[in-house]
């Protein structure tokens, strides 16, 4: 792990430590002095990477305050900390409700039910998962009661979508989405209970918090609930705010999936959560989708219509797997538009909580525009679920750098990253810990599969020794081969996501056709390739395809690392010579310079393949050569005529992706290993810096590099060798 991550991990753990109250964790040192429902879930997830007892205690403490009807309260008040927050138990008066627990002080609303997700994570991350089983057995019925409560009391049409009845229940308190229903509440100051806000007494700038008008409406709703003794039926009859929110329902849907898996672990019947998950996913797809806008919206149950306001919550059905493939593509386009800070746009951090193109977008105000780590964290999981790995990586880049550069704040300015709200915010720390763990997950040593393959693979594998030869004139072979590679790209490569559909490709006629043409390479003379551009395109495309060919033919499952010396052992016979993937990369395309992992140049002094060496080296090839792994550049096809432009585009895309992190506050640049392995191709360290500077689009990052080039330190990011499938 890079040292910088280790340092910040330690800081994150300290924050959780100092916010620990003895039985749970406060969200923030002073602004939020009690236990909050969904905060505890996120906190437990982060902490579970290094501790099991406390996350268990965190969740159990929360559930000790569960209402007897199953509702899990938004806040469990710490009796020793009363007097610094509004509203507190004296205002909620939950004792009016027969379901409220005695001996516990709680609010009278709930929050997005992340708890089952957290419980599953605690189990998965435990060093001794078996020891966690008794906890699973204890907590499972409570989780089930919570979900049953939501479907019983909050889903009046029994359609699989539950409503929230207060903006605080959404967790995204002053989201612009709520403006529409809240606007309809006319406030009569005379009859509104008197109250004093306490949130502005903690040194937080009032302009980054909700307005007084919003607070009046929050209070109006709480007053309504307590006047009917928290009777859900009566609330439903009179409450002007009943909303089916995509965020809340997506979390519920995703939490049902965790419940199913927990049920299976402890041998309980999983049918109930399974059918809830299905029903909610279908309802989200059907009822909350806005076809024209290509986005999920909240549904106002009072007005019976969609609230056409687009916030980050609209992407979260991805997290629940509740999205049809066509809807996922539309969401992805939306996410990559200026509205939510396009990838490589270079002038903002992703993802702002509200569409940046809207008049009411506010880069610093609470849930009206800044970035919140928990929302983006859930979105990265959703994007991975749908295969948008490159975008997920890029969001992770933003998430990792925000606390490092700007501190462990509650939320961050979406244009310049400034931290707002409370410092030392617990879920920012916890999810940072989770992200760093995820980032380094693939560093774990690989097991038995690799050893099995090793035993099988003793020598070289010549991939193009099939009997069937192409029925074409050898002069046409290069053109036909390139055409066939382009067809593979069009059909099986997802250039957006940087992924290859190896499964689909394996038995396809296109791949069979390619393999026959590859057999024809045995009679091909590379000397017939004319001009540098033709050679660059031919060898680059051939390198990328020999890797794909080898992944398929050797049955690679998870990573090319399963095959010892993969790049040296897989070969094509071309004319009278053999070329491994390494020969193509280091021998031809890198001008036969010695590879960083090998004592000699690959083509010795008398090797006839030296005639094919391409010099000078164009370092941009490193962003076009694809080694079948996630940290490589995204795979594509390179056209002889346009290859210089295409290499430029590939370099630009890579330099502005998650593989290059510029951290001005640390005086550091974190780089892909590619820049270390091939430093000399760029002209040494200085050349690497010039190269990055030339392709970087973010003006501030460019300025920082220009002004600090002499003292900049490089650190290198872990290279992810997982298969790009
Ligand atoms: C914020 O909400 C509370 C009310 O629940 C508040 O503003 O006083 C929200 O950001 C919410 O999502 C969060 O759970 C809570 C504590 O961090 O603070």
XYZ file of C-alpha atoms and ligand atoms in Angstrom:
743
model
C 0.000 0.000 0.000
C 1.258 3.437 -0.894
C 2.547 5.177 2.238
C 0.224 8.084 1.753
C -2.810 5.818 2.001
C -1.404 4.182 5.117
C -0.994 7.618 6.771
C -4.518 8.674 5.951
C -5.938 5.337 7.006
C -4.419 5.969 10.427
C -6.060 9.404 10.539
C -9.397 7.933 9.534
C -9.177 5.344 12.294
C -8.350 8.077 14.818
C -11.479 9.958 13.838
C -13.640 6.901 14.407
C -11.859 6.310 17.676
C -12.485 9.805 18.978
C -16.124 9.814 17.874
C -16.759 6.500 19.675
C -19.012 7.095 22.688
C -18.608 3.748 24.410
C -21.470 1.970 22.670
C -21.791 3.648 19.269
C -20.185 6.321 17.100
C -21.407 9.895 16.733
C -21.429 11.187 13.170
C -19.374 14.225 14.145
C -17.655 15.572 17.269
C -20.139 18.349 18.137
C -22.664 19.034 15.356
C -24.230 15.559 15.643
C -23.699 14.334 19.209
C -26.064 11.311 19.158
C -26.328 8.051 17.209
C -27.724 8.339 13.706
C -29.295 5.426 11.880
C -27.649 5.256 8.443
C -24.427 6.868 9.666
C -23.992 3.882 11.962
C -24.346 1.533 9.003
C -21.618 3.272 6.998
C -19.402 3.553 10.065
C -19.762 -0.166 10.800
C -18.776 -0.976 7.213
C -15.540 1.005 7.451
C -14.624 -0.186 10.913
C -15.298 -3.817 10.051
C -12.066 -3.883 8.058
C -10.020 -3.839 11.241
C -12.397 -4.579 14.101
C -15.427 -6.822 14.506
C -16.579 -6.194 18.067
C -17.297 -2.484 17.734
C -19.260 -2.614 14.496
C -21.390 -5.348 16.051
C -21.921 -3.209 19.131
C -22.710 -0.209 16.929
C -25.529 -2.060 15.181
C -26.833 -3.714 18.337
C -26.978 -0.397 20.169
C -29.074 1.025 17.368
C -31.431 -1.938 17.335
C -31.912 -1.758 21.098
C -33.916 1.363 20.295
C -36.006 -0.286 17.580
C -39.711 0.438 17.975
C -42.016 -2.491 18.666
C -43.700 -2.010 15.270
C -40.289 -2.605 13.645
C -39.348 1.008 12.878
C -35.672 1.770 13.374
C -35.381 5.389 14.548
C -33.378 8.015 12.736
C -31.681 9.151 15.971
C -30.989 7.396 19.243
C -30.252 10.160 21.729
C -27.360 9.986 24.127
C -28.836 11.169 27.481
C -25.442 12.583 28.489
C -25.215 14.810 25.429
C -28.629 16.465 25.443
C -28.886 20.208 24.931
C -26.750 20.732 21.830
C -28.986 19.536 19.013
C -32.445 20.306 17.741
C -34.894 18.576 17.793
C -34.300 16.449 20.850
C -36.656 14.113 22.822
C -38.599 16.949 24.450
C -39.658 18.058 21.001
C -40.274 14.639 19.470
C -42.437 13.439 22.371
C -42.329 9.879 21.088
C -43.686 8.641 24.429
C -47.099 9.494 22.919
C -46.732 6.430 20.698
C -47.327 2.949 22.148
C -44.639 1.477 19.876
C -41.795 3.703 21.067
C -39.325 1.827 23.289
C -39.310 2.601 26.958
C -35.961 3.487 28.446
C -34.585 4.745 25.130
C -34.751 8.255 23.752
C -35.407 8.347 20.031
C -36.767 10.502 17.249
C -40.041 9.479 15.596
C -38.951 8.878 12.021
C -36.632 6.440 10.262
C -33.814 6.558 7.669
C -32.586 4.635 4.576
C -32.222 1.036 5.815
C -28.542 0.350 5.173
C -28.242 -1.884 8.213
C -28.539 -5.290 6.528
C -25.822 -4.259 4.069
C -23.579 -3.307 6.978
C -24.288 -6.546 8.826
C -23.344 -8.605 5.781
C -20.117 -6.599 5.432
C -19.220 -7.179 9.076
C -19.539 -10.885 8.438
C -17.548 -10.787 5.204
C -14.723 -8.725 6.647
C -14.411 -10.604 9.923
C -11.162 -12.474 10.417
C -13.229 -15.318 11.897
C -16.630 -15.164 10.153
C -17.898 -18.184 12.102
C -17.588 -16.213 15.308
C -19.971 -13.625 13.827
C -22.758 -16.162 13.289
C -24.364 -15.703 16.713
C -24.611 -11.983 15.950
C -26.225 -12.766 12.593
C -28.708 -15.034 14.341
C -29.578 -12.319 16.842
C -29.854 -9.462 14.414
C -31.553 -11.184 11.475
C -35.084 -11.193 13.002
C -34.687 -7.505 13.889
C -33.657 -6.640 10.354
C -36.551 -8.648 9.015
C -38.946 -6.755 11.320
C -37.570 -3.452 10.066
C -38.129 -4.375 6.423
C -41.535 -5.882 7.219
C -42.503 -2.611 8.933
C -41.532 -0.626 5.850
C -43.531 -2.847 3.488
C -46.492 -3.030 5.862
C -46.795 0.591 6.993
C -45.114 2.594 4.253
C -46.347 0.929 1.050
C -50.055 1.811 0.880
C -50.557 0.441 -2.639
C -48.609 -2.729 -1.814
C -46.542 -2.100 -4.923
C -43.048 -2.622 -3.530
C -42.236 1.084 -3.071
C -42.162 2.572 0.403
C -42.697 6.236 1.190
C -40.791 8.620 3.380
C -42.774 11.223 5.255
C -40.081 13.681 6.256
C -37.023 14.985 4.360
C -34.855 13.819 7.281
C -35.976 10.279 6.516
C -34.270 10.507 3.140
C -30.894 11.363 4.673
C -30.545 14.001 1.927
C -32.379 16.607 3.955
C -32.633 19.711 1.789
C -32.339 18.003 -1.587
C -33.978 20.162 -4.281
C -36.337 17.239 -4.897
C -38.171 18.024 -1.687
C -38.744 21.662 -2.669
C -41.739 20.622 -4.742
C -43.799 18.933 -2.002
C -42.498 21.248 0.750
C -43.519 24.348 -1.196
C -47.130 23.280 -0.832
C -46.928 23.545 2.949
C -48.104 27.000 3.957
C -46.454 27.951 7.239
C -48.442 29.907 9.745
C -45.774 31.227 12.090
C -48.356 31.708 14.843
C -49.389 28.093 15.061
C -45.927 26.649 14.343
C -44.353 25.445 17.614
C -41.585 27.722 18.823
C -38.133 26.259 18.370
C -34.452 27.214 18.281
C -32.067 25.783 15.749
C -28.892 24.472 17.373
C -27.055 23.416 14.204
C -25.711 26.942 13.674
C -24.028 27.020 17.079
C -21.100 24.820 16.072
C -19.084 27.236 13.967
C -20.607 26.020 10.713
C -21.258 28.638 8.031
C -25.075 29.063 7.858
C -24.972 29.368 4.058
C -23.913 25.735 3.755
C -26.767 24.506 5.970
C -30.548 24.287 5.299
C -32.492 27.548 5.411
C -34.877 28.694 8.162
C -37.781 28.190 5.744
C -36.760 24.591 5.351
C -36.469 24.157 9.107
C -39.985 25.568 9.558
C -41.272 22.801 7.317
C -39.228 20.137 9.074
C -40.764 21.307 12.344
C -44.264 21.494 10.869
C -44.028 17.809 9.896
C -42.677 16.654 13.269
C -45.481 18.550 14.954
C -48.014 16.835 12.691
C -46.654 13.399 13.614
C -46.679 13.981 17.349
C -50.190 15.437 17.242
C -51.494 12.114 15.889
C -49.306 10.120 18.300
C -47.225 8.741 15.451
C -50.173 6.706 14.196
C -49.156 5.805 10.645
C -52.699 5.559 9.364
C -53.550 9.054 10.565
C -50.240 10.433 9.367
C -50.971 9.086 5.906
C -54.369 10.761 5.901
C -53.059 14.227 6.630
C -49.349 14.407 5.756
C -48.584 16.669 2.754
C -45.197 15.033 2.339
C -45.384 11.367 1.252
C -42.694 10.553 -1.270
C -41.384 7.366 -2.877
C -37.707 8.193 -3.121
C -35.326 6.299 -5.456
C -32.506 6.546 -2.901
C -34.478 5.084 -0.003
C -36.065 2.368 -2.131
C -32.784 1.435 -3.827
C -31.090 1.019 -0.475
C -34.030 -1.052 0.758
C -33.862 -3.210 -2.359
C -30.095 -3.699 -2.036
C -30.498 -4.399 1.691
C -33.010 -7.143 0.861
C -30.304 -8.846 -1.161
C -28.030 -8.784 1.870
C -30.882 -10.170 3.978
C -31.263 -13.085 1.566
C -27.580 -13.919 1.912
C -27.642 -13.556 5.703
C -30.676 -15.864 5.813
C -28.778 -18.440 3.788
C -25.758 -18.255 6.100
C -27.819 -18.911 9.216
C -30.195 -21.399 7.582
C -33.361 -19.264 7.641
C -35.840 -19.302 4.737
C -34.851 -16.446 2.393
C -38.180 -16.232 0.514
C -39.516 -13.030 2.111
C -36.512 -10.752 1.442
C -36.084 -12.382 -1.929
C -39.594 -11.523 -3.055
C -39.322 -7.990 -1.562
C -36.134 -7.377 -3.517
C -37.747 -8.502 -6.754
C -40.915 -6.518 -6.217
C -39.086 -3.318 -5.308
C -36.653 -3.617 -8.214
C -39.526 -4.014 -10.666
C -41.437 -1.118 -9.146
C -38.409 1.201 -9.278
C -37.890 0.315 -12.948
C -41.511 0.871 -13.801
C -42.727 3.703 -11.631
C -39.710 5.888 -10.890
C -38.168 5.935 -14.384
C -38.536 9.109 -16.426
C -38.171 7.955 -20.002
C -37.748 11.385 -21.534
C -35.038 12.503 -19.098
C -33.356 9.114 -18.873
C -33.243 9.312 -15.093
C -34.976 7.969 -11.985
C -37.124 10.470 -10.099
C -38.965 10.512 -6.806
C -42.732 10.015 -6.927
C -44.981 12.373 -4.977
C -47.709 10.141 -3.537
C -49.908 13.091 -2.591
C -49.875 14.684 -6.046
C -49.514 11.226 -7.642
C -46.784 12.276 -10.026
C -43.049 12.163 -10.564
C -41.045 15.050 -9.139
C -38.985 15.990 -12.178
C -35.864 17.080 -10.349
C -32.633 15.277 -11.070
C -30.238 14.587 -8.266
C -27.573 11.992 -7.617
C -30.250 9.890 -5.912
C -31.588 9.149 -9.392
C -28.535 7.003 -10.171
C -28.801 4.783 -7.128
C -31.131 2.149 -8.585
C -27.839 0.951 -10.146
C -26.701 0.082 -6.629
C -29.797 -2.055 -6.187
C -29.435 -3.825 -9.535
C -32.915 -2.448 -10.244
C -32.115 -1.047 -13.668
C -32.789 -2.491 -17.132
C -29.739 -2.536 -19.453
C -31.180 0.235 -21.632
C -31.898 2.374 -18.584
C -28.331 1.763 -17.377
C -26.939 3.090 -20.648
C -29.081 6.220 -20.394
C -27.990 6.767 -16.787
C -24.384 6.316 -17.799
C -24.741 8.981 -20.495
C -26.313 11.328 -17.995
C -23.554 10.700 -15.522
C -21.017 11.515 -18.203
C -22.665 14.768 -19.133
C -21.814 18.228 -17.858
C -24.790 17.872 -15.492
C -22.884 15.527 -13.220
C -19.303 16.427 -14.153
C -18.271 14.436 -17.170
C -15.323 12.098 -16.965
C -12.132 14.038 -17.727
C -14.032 17.277 -17.970
C -11.457 18.417 -15.521
C -13.296 21.218 -13.804
C -15.258 19.573 -11.045
C -15.387 16.590 -8.749
C -17.874 13.807 -9.234
C -20.563 13.468 -8.406
C -22.299 16.638 -7.361
C -25.451 15.855 -5.511
C -27.533 17.974 -7.894
C -27.479 18.634 -11.629
C -24.877 21.403 -12.087
C -26.831 22.861 -15.006
C -29.862 23.714 -12.888
C -30.421 27.216 -11.664
C -30.728 26.093 -8.050
C -27.449 24.152 -8.125
C -25.345 25.322 -5.196
C -21.796 23.996 -5.001
C -21.517 24.486 -1.250
C -24.984 24.146 0.259
C -25.518 20.824 1.984
C -27.585 18.464 -0.219
C -28.071 21.003 -3.027
C -24.856 20.473 -4.971
C -21.779 19.385 -2.987
C -20.265 15.903 -3.090
C -21.130 13.422 -0.383
C -18.866 10.434 0.032
C -21.632 7.974 0.930
C -23.687 8.676 -2.189
C -20.741 8.399 -4.557
C -19.554 5.302 -2.705
C -22.898 3.581 -3.343
C -22.799 4.715 -6.935
C -19.351 3.200 -7.517
C -20.785 -0.128 -6.386
C -23.735 0.333 -8.722
C -21.507 1.163 -11.662
C -19.355 -1.903 -11.067
C -22.485 -4.001 -10.872
C -23.350 -2.896 -14.401
C -19.791 -3.217 -15.702
C -18.922 0.503 -15.881
C -15.587 -0.173 -14.288
C -13.639 2.712 -15.753
C -16.184 5.228 -14.497
C -16.312 3.511 -11.116
C -12.522 3.770 -10.901
C -12.654 7.431 -11.787
C -15.222 8.124 -9.059
C -13.060 6.252 -6.593
C -10.235 8.533 -7.560
C -12.327 11.522 -6.585
C -13.405 9.890 -3.364
C -9.902 8.965 -2.309
C -8.427 12.332 -3.017
C -11.113 14.455 -1.351
C -10.239 13.578 2.276
C -6.507 13.488 1.465
C -6.542 16.922 -0.079
C -9.273 18.694 1.829
C -9.734 16.833 5.112
C -12.285 14.369 6.475
C -15.212 16.741 6.075
C -18.911 16.104 6.022
C -19.269 17.197 2.372
C -17.195 18.845 -0.321
C -17.501 21.667 -2.821
C -18.148 20.012 -6.168
C -16.117 22.586 -8.079
C -12.985 23.009 -5.979
C -13.195 20.318 -3.298
C -13.325 22.663 -0.270
C -14.612 20.776 2.755
C -17.828 21.950 4.448
C -19.966 21.120 7.460
C -18.329 19.263 10.281
C -14.689 18.242 10.332
C -13.708 14.741 11.420
C -16.901 13.350 10.013
C -17.302 9.675 10.792
C -18.756 8.241 7.584
C -16.188 10.103 5.470
C -13.481 8.384 7.532
C -15.215 5.002 7.496
C -15.895 4.897 3.783
C -12.374 6.133 3.045
C -11.128 3.072 4.913
C -13.453 0.836 2.921
C -12.328 2.377 -0.371
C -8.659 1.964 0.369
C -9.300 -1.673 1.222
C -11.198 -2.179 -1.991
C -8.444 -0.465 -3.939
C -5.892 -2.915 -2.599
C -8.093 -5.994 -2.568
C -6.487 -7.482 -5.634
C -3.055 -7.409 -4.013
C -3.960 -10.580 -2.148
C -1.885 -13.563 -3.282
C -3.533 -15.836 -5.780
C -4.214 -19.422 -4.843
C -4.566 -22.890 -6.153
C -5.853 -22.035 -9.584
C -2.545 -20.423 -10.496
C -0.657 -23.479 -9.336
C -2.901 -25.795 -11.377
C -2.325 -23.825 -14.535
C 1.407 -23.725 -13.849
C 1.510 -27.495 -13.762
C -0.312 -27.687 -17.069
C 1.726 -25.106 -18.841
C 5.258 -26.229 -19.307
C 6.398 -24.623 -22.520
C 5.445 -21.961 -25.045
C 1.965 -21.823 -26.405
C 1.876 -21.107 -30.107
C -1.589 -19.841 -30.613
C -1.676 -19.792 -34.427
C -0.665 -23.336 -35.277
C -4.136 -24.434 -36.423
C -4.567 -26.446 -39.607
C -7.064 -24.227 -41.353
C -5.387 -21.507 -43.436
C -7.169 -18.424 -44.790
C -8.170 -18.554 -48.406
C -6.704 -15.173 -49.393
C -3.745 -13.708 -51.188
C -0.912 -13.263 -48.579
C -0.582 -9.616 -49.704
C -4.059 -8.993 -48.311
C -3.425 -10.725 -44.991
C -2.475 -7.656 -42.941
C -5.529 -5.703 -44.165
C -7.886 -8.642 -43.587
C -6.434 -9.300 -40.166
C -6.886 -5.659 -39.143
C -10.433 -5.690 -40.482
C -11.171 -8.794 -38.456
C -9.721 -7.226 -35.278
C -11.913 -4.193 -35.853
C -14.952 -6.447 -36.052
C -13.982 -8.041 -32.727
C -13.729 -4.555 -31.251
C -17.133 -3.541 -32.605
C -18.855 -6.616 -31.315
C -17.079 -7.692 -28.129
C -15.071 -4.786 -26.744
C -16.758 -2.179 -24.635
C -14.452 0.743 -25.209
C -16.338 2.901 -22.694
C -15.932 0.443 -19.903
C -12.581 -0.907 -21.137
C -13.970 -4.427 -20.973
C -13.930 -7.471 -23.213
C -16.841 -9.877 -23.464
C -14.624 -12.967 -23.464
C -17.600 -15.275 -23.010
C -19.475 -13.925 -26.012
C -16.347 -13.780 -28.145
C -15.150 -17.319 -27.435
C -17.501 -19.276 -29.715
C -18.374 -16.499 -32.123
C -17.877 -16.771 -35.903
C -15.930 -13.487 -35.744
C -13.333 -14.995 -33.401
C -13.118 -18.215 -35.403
C -12.552 -16.092 -38.527
C -9.832 -14.136 -36.740
C -8.058 -17.316 -35.638
C -7.962 -18.652 -39.201
C -6.458 -15.377 -40.393
C -3.946 -15.562 -37.523
C -2.891 -18.991 -38.829
C -2.090 -17.167 -42.079
C 0.544 -15.115 -40.200
C 2.817 -18.148 -40.529
C 3.234 -17.202 -44.195
C 3.311 -13.455 -43.680
C 6.335 -11.211 -44.158
C 6.156 -8.165 -41.874
C 8.632 -6.433 -44.175
C 5.724 -5.817 -46.548
C 4.249 -3.296 -44.065
C 5.049 0.133 -45.466
C 5.426 3.251 -43.349
C 5.669 3.905 -39.612
C 1.958 4.442 -39.132
C 1.065 1.095 -40.736
C 3.626 -0.693 -38.567
C 2.518 1.014 -35.366
C -1.125 0.143 -36.027
C -0.385 -3.438 -37.079
C 1.767 -4.345 -34.082
C -0.396 -2.511 -31.562
C -3.558 -4.228 -32.765
C -1.794 -7.566 -32.969
C -0.462 -7.235 -29.414
C -3.910 -6.478 -28.059
C -5.424 -9.398 -29.928
C -2.786 -11.990 -29.044
C -3.592 -11.181 -25.420
C -7.329 -11.644 -25.992
C -6.640 -14.834 -27.976
C -4.462 -16.230 -25.185
C -6.946 -15.322 -22.438
C -9.627 -17.266 -24.315
C -7.493 -20.207 -25.440
C -5.832 -20.723 -22.041
C -9.127 -20.328 -20.220
C -7.934 -17.490 -17.978
C -10.601 -16.935 -15.348
C -9.633 -14.062 -13.104
C -6.259 -12.713 -14.179
C -3.455 -13.269 -16.662
C -1.315 -13.848 -13.575
C -2.839 -17.341 -13.414
C -0.510 -18.275 -16.277
C 3.129 -18.033 -15.277
C 5.081 -15.793 -17.647
C 1.967 -15.245 -19.705
C 3.461 -12.498 -21.871
C 6.635 -14.477 -22.606
C 4.969 -17.823 -23.255
C 2.086 -16.976 -25.569
C 3.332 -16.639 -29.125
C 2.376 -16.202 -32.748
C 4.448 -17.693 -35.541
C 4.946 -14.868 -38.028
C 6.852 -15.843 -41.158
C 9.790 -17.951 -39.996
C 9.927 -16.382 -36.515
C 8.095 -16.666 -33.235
C 6.853 -13.544 -31.472
C 5.627 -13.540 -27.889
C 3.463 -10.708 -26.582
C 6.621 -9.418 -24.865
C 8.564 -9.581 -28.152
C 5.938 -7.413 -29.809
C 5.854 -4.911 -26.964
C 9.473 -4.674 -25.826
C 11.221 -5.915 -28.974
C 9.307 -4.112 -31.690
C 7.190 -1.322 -30.231
C 9.674 -0.245 -27.527
C 12.647 -0.278 -29.876
C 14.155 -3.393 -28.241
C 15.084 -1.611 -25.029
C 15.638 -3.924 -22.095
C 12.376 -4.588 -20.237
C 12.396 -3.578 -16.565
C 11.883 -7.186 -15.448
C 14.543 -8.889 -17.576
C 18.372 -8.808 -17.652
C 18.756 -8.604 -21.472
C 17.221 -7.041 -24.521
C 14.724 -9.438 -26.085
C 16.316 -9.450 -29.564
C 20.010 -10.332 -29.312
C 22.698 -8.905 -31.646
C 22.162 -11.460 -34.386
C 18.395 -11.882 -34.061
C 16.814 -11.322 -37.515
C 13.722 -9.876 -35.817
C 15.788 -6.740 -35.152
C 14.881 -5.694 -38.694
C 11.345 -5.037 -37.439
C 12.255 -2.788 -34.502
C 10.336 0.512 -34.473
C 12.267 3.599 -33.398
C 11.982 6.193 -32.017
C 9.682 4.898 -29.288
C 6.353 6.661 -29.035
C 5.558 6.488 -25.283
C 1.873 6.894 -26.044
C 1.771 3.205 -27.038
C 1.592 2.440 -23.326
C -1.927 3.795 -23.289
C -2.944 1.701 -26.279
C -1.355 -1.647 -25.395
C -3.784 -3.686 -23.353
C -2.487 -6.466 -21.164
C -5.879 -8.000 -20.409
C -6.098 -6.326 -17.004
C -8.099 -3.630 -15.297
C -5.259 -1.183 -14.806
C -4.349 -1.206 -18.507
C -5.720 1.405 -20.836
C -9.204 0.597 -22.200
C -9.034 -1.685 -25.222
C -9.705 -0.300 -28.703
C -8.794 -0.745 -32.376
C -6.171 1.568 -33.918
C -6.526 2.726 -37.465
C -3.425 3.169 -39.634
C -4.550 6.541 -40.989
C -5.582 8.043 -37.658
C -3.135 6.320 -35.339
C -1.296 9.457 -34.165
C -4.542 11.176 -33.183
C -5.839 8.015 -31.605
C -2.688 7.542 -29.539
C -3.024 11.148 -28.403
C -6.609 10.541 -27.348
C -5.628 7.350 -25.502
C -2.872 9.204 -23.630
C -5.203 12.058 -22.713
C -7.823 9.695 -21.457
C -5.315 7.780 -19.327
C -3.627 10.831 -17.823
C -7.020 12.204 -16.777
C -8.288 8.927 -15.388
C -7.933 7.386 -11.940
C -4.408 6.265 -12.902
C -2.978 9.728 -12.256
C -3.785 11.535 -9.009
C -2.397 15.000 -8.492
C -2.370 15.896 -4.783
C -1.250 19.530 -4.461
C -1.708 19.622 -0.681
C 0.712 16.710 -0.309
C 3.175 17.927 -2.931
C 2.736 14.554 -4.580
C 1.590 12.880 -7.714
C 0.320 9.299 -7.516
C 0.893 7.496 -10.772
C 0.116 4.236 -12.471
C 2.995 1.777 -12.338
C 3.187 2.173 -16.111
C 5.061 5.429 -15.562
C 7.617 3.667 -13.393
C 8.094 0.600 -15.542
C 8.507 2.628 -18.724
C 10.018 5.803 -17.301
C 12.852 5.760 -19.817
C 10.400 5.696 -22.759
C 9.139 9.057 -21.525
C 12.657 10.426 -21.118
C 13.111 9.812 -17.388
C 11.243 11.414 -14.471
C 11.303 14.866 -16.035
C 9.883 13.437 -19.235
C 7.067 11.755 -17.319
C 6.173 15.077 -15.731
C 6.247 16.907 -19.071
C 4.088 14.205 -20.571
C 1.503 14.401 -17.806
C 1.522 18.171 -17.969
C 0.877 18.117 -21.717
C -2.151 15.878 -21.433
C -3.692 17.013 -18.156
C -6.860 19.064 -18.644
C -7.462 20.386 -15.148
C -6.027 23.903 -15.121
C -5.388 23.916 -11.371
C -3.512 20.630 -11.498
C -1.476 21.903 -14.454
C -0.588 25.079 -12.601
C 0.428 23.112 -9.562
C 2.758 20.927 -11.634
C 4.219 23.927 -13.415
C 4.943 25.732 -10.171
C 6.279 22.747 -8.264
C 7.994 20.628 -10.864
C 11.329 20.773 -9.045
C 10.071 19.377 -5.700
C 7.319 17.059 -6.776
C 7.366 13.552 -5.385
C 6.023 10.534 -7.250
C 4.299 7.582 -5.639
C 2.899 4.670 -7.554
C -0.564 3.194 -7.469
C -1.201 -0.475 -7.161
C -1.586 -2.172 -10.568
C -4.804 -4.128 -10.812
C -4.162 -7.369 -12.706
C -7.760 -8.573 -12.574
C -9.065 -9.560 -15.979
C -10.727 -6.772 -18.002
C -13.839 -8.829 -18.607
C -27.864 15.296 8.430
O -29.190 15.290 8.912
C -29.538 15.685 10.240
C -30.951 15.273 10.466
O -31.040 13.883 10.362
C -29.381 17.191 10.456
O -29.173 17.942 9.490
O -29.471 17.601 11.591
C -27.906 14.510 7.116
O -26.756 14.727 6.373
C -28.107 13.026 7.378
O -27.998 12.291 6.194
C -27.122 12.511 8.398
O -27.464 11.194 8.717
C -27.105 13.353 9.657
C -25.990 12.963 10.608
O -24.791 12.856 9.939
O -26.938 14.731 9.321
